[in-house]
């Protein structure tokens, strides 16, 4: 059985937590949000997804594989999606690379994951636009293999007065959900919001939480 949507979501949250734990141990207290180490998050999420592909109960069966830094143009070619009339969006022709791409056992791309180590409205919505184009043009709607895309990121807050870091994170996550909803309003796309657990820091009143936004193509009427 191939990796499931829920396994991917869980692996994203587990990988983000692993990245923070490892970096905190290596540095003696820093988080990935304190340094420009986005690739740490990419690598750890890749690791947790790889472990889902190769879980003990699957034995030696190869259900799929993954790769980092795959050009969008390559994803388009390998997805086997049929070209539409007119010009292709520029994003499908340029050299922009996806952080992580999941392939099935037939070597077809099925999922793209973009990552930002901390939520930034402008940068994250731009990544969601890219994912929107990919899943809209390379999915089942055009004979392609791509099923969905995810934006993975984190939110970090500190206690402020009587408001705890956990409460501030919950408030920020709710605002992000509204921002994503407004961004996709009126577009022909499915999206889902998957917040992860809040993790308190060992000192300083800080806490962080992972979250991911999923996009997938709607089925034709």
XYZ file of C-alpha atoms in Angstrom:
221
model
C 0.000 0.000 0.000
C 1.378 3.410 -0.994
C 2.020 6.177 1.517
C -1.226 7.825 2.535
C -2.203 11.467 2.803
C -2.471 11.165 6.588
C 0.988 9.593 6.811
C 2.439 12.544 4.907
C 0.742 15.046 7.220
C 1.980 13.221 10.326
C 5.496 12.944 8.875
C 5.588 16.697 8.205
C 4.759 17.467 11.838
C 7.127 14.786 13.143
C 9.920 16.022 10.876
C 9.521 19.648 11.952
C 9.699 18.577 15.593
C 12.757 16.411 14.896
C 14.525 19.319 13.181
C 13.955 21.582 16.174
C 15.008 18.922 18.688
C 18.205 18.103 16.826
C 19.189 21.704 16.255
C 18.449 22.567 19.877
C 20.709 19.706 21.007
C 23.519 20.641 18.602
C 23.506 24.341 19.488
C 22.754 24.097 23.191
C 19.416 25.841 22.955
C 18.707 27.445 19.546
C 15.774 26.521 17.306
C 15.716 26.326 13.525
C 13.765 29.597 13.576
C 16.779 31.282 15.214
C 19.107 30.505 12.303
C 18.900 30.338 8.532
C 18.760 26.543 8.469
C 15.669 25.770 6.434
C 17.404 22.748 4.907
C 17.511 21.201 8.374
C 13.737 21.129 8.316
C 13.697 19.792 4.749
C 16.106 16.980 5.614
C 14.261 15.919 8.772
C 10.863 15.885 7.065
C 12.437 13.861 4.250
C 13.704 11.431 6.879
C 10.322 10.958 8.546
C 8.585 10.481 5.188
C 11.264 7.978 4.138
C 10.604 6.064 7.362
C 6.888 5.978 6.495
C 7.715 4.540 3.074
C 9.934 1.907 4.676
C 8.019 1.051 7.836
C 8.823 -2.390 9.319
C 5.420 -3.813 8.401
C 6.148 -3.087 4.729
C 9.253 -5.269 4.882
C 11.239 -4.988 1.657
C 8.441 -3.633 -0.505
C 9.372 -0.423 -2.270
C 6.244 1.685 -2.160
C 7.955 4.841 -3.354
C 10.845 7.205 -2.880
C 11.597 10.899 -2.520
C 14.058 13.497 -3.767
C 15.020 17.072 -2.899
C 15.487 20.132 -5.106
C 13.602 18.835 -8.155
C 12.991 21.458 -10.913
C 9.339 22.260 -11.533
C 9.953 21.596 -15.216
C 11.081 18.071 -14.302
C 7.975 17.477 -12.200
C 5.872 18.530 -15.194
C 7.674 16.128 -17.519
C 7.619 13.151 -15.154
C 3.969 13.640 -14.188
C 2.958 12.761 -17.783
C 0.248 15.421 -17.703
C -1.147 16.418 -21.075
C -0.259 19.899 -22.267
C -3.122 22.377 -22.485
C -3.653 24.704 -25.380
C -1.935 28.057 -25.116
C 1.073 29.046 -23.094
C 2.149 27.084 -20.053
C 2.520 29.117 -16.864
C 6.056 30.428 -16.511
C 6.513 28.493 -13.298
C 6.341 25.194 -15.204
C 9.171 26.279 -17.493
C 11.592 28.005 -15.161
C 14.252 26.531 -12.919
C 12.461 26.918 -9.614
C 13.026 23.789 -7.530
C 10.672 22.034 -5.148
C 12.053 21.385 -1.673
C 10.774 17.809 -1.610
C 8.992 15.579 -4.123
C 7.415 12.209 -3.368
C 7.284 9.529 -6.069
C 5.291 6.313 -6.224
C 6.723 2.907 -7.094
C 6.145 3.634 -10.794
C 8.491 6.631 -10.467
C 5.699 9.175 -10.970
C 5.580 12.331 -8.788
C 2.564 12.266 -6.477
C 3.221 15.027 -3.937
C 5.256 18.243 -3.685
C 6.239 19.785 -0.351
C 7.515 23.344 0.012
C 8.900 24.508 3.355
C 9.427 27.736 5.230
C 11.073 27.539 8.659
C 8.714 30.225 9.980
C 5.433 31.687 8.714
C 5.905 34.750 6.527
C 2.697 35.855 4.840
C 4.243 37.078 1.592
C 6.696 34.193 1.110
C 4.298 31.475 2.206
C 1.391 32.667 0.058
C 3.796 32.811 -2.889
C 4.708 29.165 -2.281
C 1.017 28.284 -2.099
C 0.507 29.984 -5.463
C 3.257 27.786 -6.930
C 1.683 24.665 -5.470
C -1.695 25.769 -6.818
C -0.277 25.938 -10.349
C 1.438 22.563 -10.030
C -1.545 20.596 -8.776
C -3.923 22.415 -11.136
C -1.885 21.580 -14.235
C -0.217 18.256 -13.379
C -3.017 16.338 -11.650
C -5.659 13.840 -12.751
C -7.522 16.688 -14.461
C -4.900 16.633 -17.214
C -3.857 13.006 -17.026
C -1.009 13.760 -14.614
C 0.153 11.878 -11.550
C 0.439 14.744 -9.050
C -2.121 14.331 -6.271
C -1.435 17.156 -3.836
C 1.012 19.689 -2.501
C 1.861 20.894 1.002
C 3.348 24.034 2.461
C 5.063 23.162 5.745
C 6.027 25.896 8.203
C 6.104 26.816 11.909
C 4.798 29.521 14.230
C 6.841 30.766 17.213
C 5.627 33.014 20.044
C 6.666 34.081 23.567
C 4.548 34.754 26.671
C 3.326 38.346 26.663
C 1.875 39.709 29.870
C -0.911 37.400 30.967
C -1.190 35.828 27.519
C 0.767 32.589 27.218
C 2.871 31.630 24.212
C 0.444 28.772 23.562
C -2.522 31.161 23.435
C -0.641 33.538 21.139
C 0.236 30.652 18.804
C -3.397 29.545 18.709
C -4.431 33.102 17.824
C -1.776 33.377 15.101
C -2.694 30.001 13.590
C -6.338 31.133 13.412
C -5.247 34.325 11.599
C -3.146 32.298 9.158
C -6.127 30.078 8.399
C -8.212 33.150 7.550
C -5.401 34.565 5.383
C -5.160 31.302 3.418
C -8.931 31.111 3.045
C -9.081 34.650 1.675
C -6.127 33.964 -0.618
C -7.842 30.959 -2.222
C -11.342 32.432 -2.275
C -12.902 32.070 -5.714
C -10.156 29.781 -7.031
C -10.818 26.333 -8.426
C -8.745 24.452 -5.874
C -9.247 22.329 -2.763
C -7.269 23.239 0.313
C -7.039 22.008 3.886
C -5.362 23.335 7.027
C -3.421 20.983 9.309
C -2.031 22.586 12.515
C 0.325 20.520 14.632
C 0.777 20.368 18.415
C 2.236 23.283 20.353
C 5.601 22.555 21.969
C 6.807 24.719 24.895
C 10.449 25.730 25.122
C 12.468 24.746 28.191
C 12.912 28.382 29.313
C 12.102 31.960 28.381
C 8.362 31.477 27.963
C 8.673 30.511 24.284
C 6.703 27.898 22.358
C 6.368 26.800 18.745
C 3.997 24.770 16.580
C 4.248 23.236 13.140
C 1.493 23.606 10.580
C 0.927 22.641 6.977
C -1.477 23.735 4.275
C -2.581 21.181 1.702
C -3.750 21.928 -1.838
C -5.278 19.465 -4.296
C -7.106 19.682 -7.602
C -10.872 19.510 -7.745
C -12.460 16.762 -9.782
C -14.164 17.760 -12.988
C -17.931 18.021 -12.853
